Amino acid sequence: MFRTFVVYNLIFLLIIVFLKPSSSVDLSPDRKKLYHDIVSGRGLYYGFTKLRELNGTNFKTVVFGEEKHKMWLVEFYNSWCGHCHRFAPTWKTLALNAYEWRDTVGIGAVDCANDGNNQLCRDMEVMYYPMIKLFPPNSEMTFLGEDFPKGTVDEMLRNATLKLKIYHNTHQVPTHPNLKLVTESDVDNLWRDVPSESAFLVLVFESENSTAGSELALDLSRTKEVQVRLVSHNNPHLSNTFEVGRGSNRVVILERGSQHTALPVDEHTRVSLNNVVRQFLVDRSVDIPPKLSPVEMIPIDEINIGDVMSVMQQEDE
C-alpha cells in the first residue's frame, strides 16, 4: 500500500514537471471546491453530511468505540485515483439512500492519500482503491474488516441488509430494528415486545431470502409510532389469521386496539413496500420520512490534473 502511495506521488510530480497548467481555468464553483478539497487533503466527500468522514484520528474511536453498535460500511479510497472518482457518485448515492438507517448502519469513507491516514490504511491492509470493508456491530479493535463487494447501489444495499439479517440471527442489538422472522402463532403475542409508543405494527409476509421487508424496517426505524415485523409467507397460523394466501407476499398493518388492514403489493421491493405503507400512515397523520424513489446517481466528473494544477497555481499567486 505504501509503495502504491509513492507511485501515485511520483506520477503526480512528473505531471507537474511536464504539464504546464493554463494561467486561468473557467471552473464551476462546485468543481473548483472539489479540486481545492483534493489539493488541501480534504478528500472527495468533504462537506457531504450523509456519510461519516473517517481518518487516522477518529476511526477506531467511532467504529470500535462510540458507534460500535452499528454495522459499518467503510470505503478506503485515494483522492488522486480515477477509479475512486468514478465510484464516488455511487458511494454518495448509497449514503443518501441509507440515511434513514443511520442509527443502525454507518456509511464512512477514508482518504488514504492523506498523510494522516497512511498508518490506518496500512493497518487495515488496504490493497487497492477503492476498497470497501464491512465491520459488523461490536467488532473487536483487532478486526481488519470483511471485504465487501462493489456493485450498484441497490445491490450493495441488499447485500448489506442480508449481512445484517444474518448477524441478527445469532445476536441481539437493542437499538436495532427487529429483523428476525416472527415465530408467534398468536396475534396477541405480536405486540409483546412492541414499545407502548408504537400505535402501528406492520407485518411483512415474504420469503426467507428476501431483504425488502428488512429494508422497510430500517427505513422506518426512526419512526417511533411504527414497528415492522417480518413473517414467513409460509407461516400457516398468521397466514390464515390475516387471510393471506400461503406463499404470497403481502403487507398487513395492525392498529393497536383496533382492526387490521391487508394491503396488496404489486412488486415485493423496497420502493413498492415503502410507497404502500407510507400512504397508509400518511392518511393517519403519522410523520414519516419522505417518499422513497428509485435510486438516482449523484453525478461527479472525473479529475482533470491540468485543472487541479491551475487551481494550485492560482492559490499560490
Short mmCIF file of C-alpha atoms in Angstrom, two decimals:
data_model
loop_
_atom_site.label_atom_id
_atom_site.label_comp_id
_atom_site.label_asym_id
_atom_site.label_seq_id
_atom_site.Cartn_x
_atom_site.Cartn_y
_atom_site.Cartn_z
CA MET A 1 0.00 0.00 0.00
CA PHE A 2 2.86 2.37 0.85
CA ARG A 3 4.54 1.53 -2.47
CA THR A 4 1.32 2.41 -4.30
CA PHE A 5 1.15 5.73 -2.45
CA VAL A 6 4.76 6.53 -3.52
CA VAL A 7 3.97 5.66 -7.15
CA TYR A 8 0.94 7.98 -7.16
CA ASN A 9 3.04 10.85 -5.87
CA LEU A 10 5.87 10.20 -8.35
CA ILE A 11 3.38 10.24 -11.22
CA PHE A 12 1.91 13.48 -9.93
CA LEU A 13 5.38 15.06 -9.70
CA LEU A 14 6.16 14.04 -13.29
CA ILE A 15 2.90 15.61 -14.43
CA ILE A 16 3.82 18.83 -12.65
CA VAL A 17 7.20 18.88 -14.40
CA PHE A 18 6.00 18.17 -17.94
CA LEU A 19 2.47 19.58 -17.99
CA LYS A 20 2.18 23.35 -17.95
CA PRO A 21 -1.13 24.49 -16.48
CA SER A 22 -3.11 27.26 -18.07
CA SER A 23 -2.99 30.56 -16.23
CA SER A 24 -6.74 30.66 -15.77
CA VAL A 25 -9.38 27.96 -15.85
CA ASP A 26 -13.11 28.57 -16.04
CA LEU A 27 -14.44 26.12 -13.44
CA SER A 28 -17.82 25.95 -11.77
CA PRO A 29 -17.80 26.79 -8.04
CA ASP A 30 -18.56 23.15 -7.17
CA ARG A 31 -15.76 21.87 -9.40
CA LYS A 32 -13.28 24.38 -8.01
CA LYS A 33 -14.26 23.40 -4.46
CA LEU A 34 -13.69 19.71 -5.26
CA TYR A 35 -10.20 20.42 -6.63
CA HIS A 36 -9.38 22.61 -3.65
CA ASP A 37 -10.52 19.85 -1.29
CA ILE A 38 -8.29 17.32 -3.08
CA VAL A 39 -5.24 19.58 -3.03
CA SER A 40 -5.76 20.50 0.63
CA GLY A 41 -6.13 16.85 1.68
CA ARG A 42 -9.84 17.04 2.47
CA GLY A 43 -10.76 14.25 0.08
CA LEU A 44 -13.74 13.58 -2.18
CA TYR A 45 -16.52 13.78 0.42
CA TYR A 46 -15.70 16.97 2.32
CA GLY A 47 -18.93 18.72 3.29
CA PHE A 48 -21.17 15.79 2.28
CA THR A 49 -23.05 15.25 5.52
CA LYS A 50 -24.85 12.00 4.64
CA LEU A 51 -21.75 9.91 5.36
CA ARG A 52 -19.05 9.94 8.04
CA GLU A 53 -15.57 11.12 7.07
CA LEU A 54 -13.21 8.86 8.99
CA ASN A 55 -9.49 9.31 9.49
CA GLY A 56 -6.47 8.12 11.44
CA THR A 57 -7.64 10.06 14.49
CA ASN A 58 -11.32 9.12 14.78
CA PHE A 59 -11.63 5.75 13.00
CA LYS A 60 -11.11 3.42 15.96
CA THR A 61 -13.00 5.71 18.34
CA VAL A 62 -16.06 5.64 16.09
CA VAL A 63 -16.11 2.16 14.53
CA PHE A 64 -14.82 0.22 17.55
CA GLY A 65 -15.98 2.61 20.27
CA GLU A 66 -18.72 5.22 20.44
CA GLU A 67 -20.71 3.82 17.49
CA LYS A 68 -19.70 0.16 17.59
CA HIS A 69 -23.36 -0.86 17.93
CA LYS A 70 -23.72 -0.06 14.22
CA MET A 71 -22.71 -2.13 11.25
CA TRP A 72 -20.16 -0.04 9.36
CA LEU A 73 -19.51 0.07 5.63
CA VAL A 74 -16.30 1.99 5.00
CA GLU A 75 -14.78 2.96 1.66
CA PHE A 76 -11.00 3.27 1.64
CA TYR A 77 -10.02 5.38 -1.36
CA ASN A 78 -7.30 7.61 -2.81
CA SER A 79 -8.39 11.10 -3.85
CA TRP A 80 -5.97 11.02 -6.83
CA CYS A 81 -7.40 7.72 -8.11
CA GLY A 82 -9.55 7.84 -11.25
CA HIS A 83 -11.47 4.70 -10.25
CA CYS A 84 -12.28 6.37 -6.92
CA HIS A 85 -13.64 9.45 -8.69
CA ARG A 86 -15.85 7.28 -10.86
CA PHE A 87 -17.08 5.36 -7.80
CA ALA A 88 -17.70 8.44 -5.62
CA PRO A 89 -21.21 9.14 -7.01
CA THR A 90 -22.21 5.56 -6.24
CA TRP A 91 -20.96 5.83 -2.65
CA LYS A 92 -22.66 9.20 -2.15
CA THR A 93 -25.92 7.83 -3.54
CA LEU A 94 -25.70 4.78 -1.29
CA ALA A 95 -25.15 7.00 1.77
CA LEU A 96 -28.10 9.17 0.76
CA ASN A 97 -30.39 6.16 0.27
CA ALA A 98 -29.32 4.60 3.58
CA TYR A 99 -29.51 7.83 5.57
CA GLU A 100 -32.66 6.76 7.46
CA TRP A 101 -30.68 3.67 8.54
CA ARG A 102 -28.02 5.76 10.28
CA ASP A 103 -28.86 4.57 13.81
CA THR A 104 -28.12 1.00 12.68
CA VAL A 105 -25.81 1.24 9.65
CA GLY A 106 -22.91 3.66 9.38
CA ILE A 107 -21.53 4.70 5.99
CA GLY A 108 -17.98 6.04 6.09
CA ALA A 109 -15.00 6.93 3.92
CA VAL A 110 -11.23 7.20 4.48
CA ASP A 111 -8.89 9.06 2.11
CA CYS A 112 -5.67 7.04 2.04
CA ALA A 113 -3.92 9.81 0.06
CA ASN A 114 -3.99 11.97 3.19
CA ASP A 115 -0.70 11.64 5.09
CA GLY A 116 -2.58 11.49 8.38
CA ASN A 117 -4.34 8.31 7.26
CA ASN A 118 -1.33 6.37 5.91
CA GLN A 119 -0.86 4.27 9.03
CA LEU A 120 -4.58 3.48 9.31
CA CYS A 121 -4.74 2.29 5.69
CA ARG A 122 -1.66 0.11 6.24
CA ASP A 123 -3.10 -1.30 9.47
CA MET A 124 -6.38 -2.10 7.69
CA GLU A 125 -4.43 -3.84 4.90
CA VAL A 126 -5.94 -1.75 2.11
CA MET A 127 -4.58 -3.35 -1.07
CA TYR A 128 -6.37 -1.40 -3.82
CA TYR A 129 -8.64 1.59 -4.38
CA PRO A 130 -11.46 1.92 -3.80
CA MET A 131 -11.78 -0.89 -1.28
CA ILE A 132 -14.91 -1.37 0.84
CA LYS A 133 -14.76 -3.09 4.20
CA LEU A 134 -17.67 -4.18 6.37
CA PHE A 135 -17.46 -4.11 10.17
CA PRO A 136 -20.30 -5.96 11.95
CA PRO A 137 -21.76 -4.46 15.14
CA ASN A 138 -19.48 -4.72 18.17
CA SER A 139 -16.40 -5.67 16.13
CA GLU A 140 -13.15 -6.12 18.03
CA MET A 141 -10.50 -3.43 17.56
CA THR A 142 -8.15 -6.03 16.04
CA PHE A 143 -10.66 -6.88 13.28
CA LEU A 144 -9.47 -5.71 9.85
CA GLY A 145 -12.91 -5.68 8.27
CA GLU A 146 -14.60 -8.01 5.83
CA ASP A 147 -14.12 -7.29 2.13
CA PHE A 148 -17.44 -6.02 0.77
CA PRO A 149 -18.11 -6.33 -2.98
CA LYS A 150 -18.79 -3.20 -5.00
CA GLY A 151 -21.89 -3.10 -7.18
CA THR A 152 -24.88 -0.93 -7.95
CA VAL A 153 -26.44 1.00 -5.09
CA ASP A 154 -29.40 -1.41 -4.94
CA GLU A 155 -27.08 -4.44 -4.95
CA MET A 156 -24.93 -3.08 -2.14
CA LEU A 157 -27.95 -2.08 -0.04
CA ARG A 158 -29.42 -5.57 -0.41
CA ASN A 159 -26.08 -7.19 0.37
CA ALA A 160 -25.61 -5.03 3.48
CA THR A 161 -29.16 -5.82 4.63
CA LEU A 162 -28.57 -9.53 4.15
CA LYS A 163 -25.38 -9.32 6.22
CA LEU A 164 -27.32 -7.55 8.97
CA LYS A 165 -30.11 -10.17 8.87
CA ILE A 166 -27.56 -12.96 9.23
CA TYR A 167 -25.96 -11.14 12.17
CA HIS A 168 -29.35 -10.75 13.86
CA ASN A 169 -29.97 -14.49 13.64
CA THR A 170 -27.35 -15.04 16.36
CA HIS A 171 -27.02 -11.62 18.03
CA GLN A 172 -29.34 -9.09 19.57
CA VAL A 173 -28.74 -5.34 19.45
CA PRO A 174 -31.41 -3.46 21.46
CA THR A 175 -31.08 -0.27 19.39
CA HIS A 176 -31.63 -2.06 16.07
CA PRO A 177 -34.97 -2.84 14.42
CA ASN A 178 -36.07 -6.45 14.82
CA LEU A 179 -35.03 -8.32 11.66
CA LYS A 180 -35.81 -11.85 12.84
CA LEU A 181 -38.74 -13.77 11.40
CA VAL A 182 -41.79 -13.85 13.65
CA THR A 183 -42.44 -17.31 15.08
CA GLU A 184 -45.57 -16.49 17.11
CA SER A 185 -48.85 -18.03 16.07
CA ASP A 186 -50.99 -15.96 18.46
CA VAL A 187 -51.85 -12.43 17.31
CA ASP A 188 -51.75 -11.08 20.87
CA ASN A 189 -48.13 -12.16 21.22
CA LEU A 190 -47.16 -10.00 18.26
CA TRP A 191 -47.50 -6.90 20.45
CA ARG A 192 -45.49 -8.38 23.31
CA ASP A 193 -42.19 -6.61 22.59
CA VAL A 194 -43.62 -3.57 20.79
CA PRO A 195 -42.99 -0.27 22.65
CA SER A 196 -46.10 1.39 24.04
CA GLU A 197 -45.45 4.50 21.92
CA SER A 198 -45.93 2.46 18.74
CA ALA A 199 -49.52 2.52 17.54
CA PHE A 200 -48.96 0.59 14.31
CA LEU A 201 -47.44 -2.83 13.69
CA VAL A 202 -46.53 -3.61 10.08
CA LEU A 203 -46.34 -7.31 9.20
CA VAL A 204 -44.44 -8.07 6.00
CA PHE A 205 -45.11 -11.56 4.63
CA GLU A 206 -42.18 -12.62 2.46
CA SER A 207 -39.76 -15.42 1.61
CA GLU A 208 -36.80 -16.09 3.89
CA ASN A 209 -34.25 -14.91 1.32
CA SER A 210 -35.95 -11.56 0.66
CA THR A 211 -34.46 -8.33 2.04
CA ALA A 212 -37.30 -5.95 1.09
CA GLY A 213 -39.07 -6.24 4.46
CA SER A 214 -35.83 -5.70 6.36
CA GLU A 215 -35.07 -2.63 4.25
CA LEU A 216 -38.54 -1.30 5.11
CA ALA A 217 -37.84 -1.93 8.81
CA LEU A 218 -34.60 0.05 8.50
CA ASP A 219 -36.33 2.84 6.57
CA LEU A 220 -38.92 3.24 9.36
CA SER A 221 -36.56 2.57 12.27
CA ARG A 222 -36.56 6.24 13.32
CA THR A 223 -40.37 6.49 13.21
CA LYS A 224 -41.36 5.63 16.77
CA GLU A 225 -45.08 5.27 16.06
CA VAL A 226 -44.39 2.29 13.80
CA GLN A 227 -42.79 -1.12 14.23
CA VAL A 228 -42.11 -3.61 11.43
CA ARG A 229 -42.08 -7.38 11.85
CA LEU A 230 -41.11 -9.97 9.24
CA VAL A 231 -43.27 -13.05 8.74
CA SER A 232 -42.51 -16.05 6.57
CA HIS A 233 -45.07 -16.26 3.79
CA ASN A 234 -45.29 -19.96 4.70
CA ASN A 235 -46.36 -19.25 8.30
CA PRO A 236 -49.66 -21.22 8.41
CA HIS A 237 -51.16 -19.65 11.54
CA LEU A 238 -50.66 -15.97 10.71
CA SER A 239 -51.42 -16.51 7.03
CA ASN A 240 -54.79 -17.99 7.96
CA THR A 241 -55.50 -15.41 10.66
CA PHE A 242 -54.98 -12.49 8.30
CA GLU A 243 -56.31 -14.32 5.23
CA VAL A 244 -53.02 -14.04 3.42
CA GLY A 245 -52.56 -16.73 0.81
CA ARG A 246 -49.74 -19.17 1.56
CA GLY A 247 -46.68 -18.25 -0.49
CA SER A 248 -47.88 -14.74 -1.32
CA ASN A 249 -46.10 -11.50 -0.45
CA ARG A 250 -48.43 -9.18 1.40
CA VAL A 251 -48.43 -6.42 3.99
CA VAL A 252 -50.79 -6.40 6.95
CA ILE A 253 -50.93 -3.38 9.26
CA LEU A 254 -52.30 -3.76 12.78
CA GLU A 255 -53.53 -0.75 14.73
CA ARG A 256 -53.23 -1.08 18.48
CA GLY A 257 -56.63 -1.87 19.96
CA SER A 258 -58.25 -1.84 16.54
CA GLN A 259 -58.67 -3.94 13.43
CA HIS A 260 -56.05 -4.88 10.86
CA THR A 261 -55.74 -3.86 7.23
CA ALA A 262 -54.31 -6.07 4.47
CA LEU A 263 -52.54 -4.16 1.71
CA PRO A 264 -51.71 -5.70 -1.67
CA VAL A 265 -48.22 -5.04 -3.05
CA ASP A 266 -47.60 -5.04 -6.80
CA GLU A 267 -43.87 -5.72 -6.51
CA HIS A 268 -42.09 -7.02 -3.43
CA THR A 269 -39.35 -4.38 -3.48
CA ARG A 270 -38.13 -1.78 -1.04
CA VAL A 271 -39.63 1.08 -3.05
CA SER A 272 -43.00 -0.62 -3.53
CA LEU A 273 -43.33 -1.58 0.15
CA ASN A 274 -42.37 1.94 1.21
CA ASN A 275 -44.93 3.58 -1.04
CA VAL A 276 -47.79 1.31 0.09
CA VAL A 277 -47.03 1.58 3.82
CA ARG A 278 -46.21 5.27 3.61
CA GLN A 279 -49.57 6.15 2.06
CA PHE A 280 -51.41 4.19 4.75
CA LEU A 281 -49.54 6.00 7.54
CA VAL A 282 -49.75 9.45 5.96
CA ASP A 283 -53.53 9.04 5.74
CA ARG A 284 -53.44 8.55 9.52
CA SER A 285 -51.28 11.66 10.12
CA VAL A 286 -48.09 9.77 11.02
CA ASP A 287 -44.93 11.82 10.42
CA ILE A 288 -42.66 9.55 8.39
CA PRO A 289 -39.62 10.01 6.11
CA PRO A 290 -40.13 11.44 2.59
CA LYS A 291 -41.45 9.22 -0.16
CA LEU A 292 -38.78 6.83 -1.38
CA SER A 293 -37.96 6.95 -5.09
CA PRO A 294 -35.81 4.62 -7.19
CA VAL A 295 -32.09 5.19 -6.75
CA GLU A 296 -30.68 8.06 -8.81
CA MET A 297 -26.96 8.66 -9.15
CA ILE A 298 -25.34 11.86 -7.87
CA PRO A 299 -23.11 12.95 -10.78
CA ILE A 300 -19.46 13.92 -10.49
CA ASP A 301 -16.89 14.40 -13.23
CA GLU A 302 -13.52 12.71 -13.33
CA ILE A 303 -10.49 14.58 -12.09
CA ASN A 304 -8.61 16.79 -14.59
CA ILE A 305 -4.98 17.09 -13.48
CA GLY A 306 -4.36 20.20 -15.57
CA ASP A 307 -7.29 21.99 -13.94
CA VAL A 308 -6.13 20.89 -10.48
CA MET A 309 -2.70 22.36 -11.17
CA SER A 310 -4.29 25.60 -12.34
CA VAL A 311 -6.23 25.83 -9.08
CA MET A 312 -3.00 25.21 -7.16
CA GLN A 313 -1.21 27.88 -9.20
CA GLN A 314 -3.99 30.42 -8.68
CA GLU A 315 -3.99 29.82 -4.92
CA ASP A 316 -0.21 30.27 -4.77
CA GLU A 317 -0.35 33.64 -6.53
#
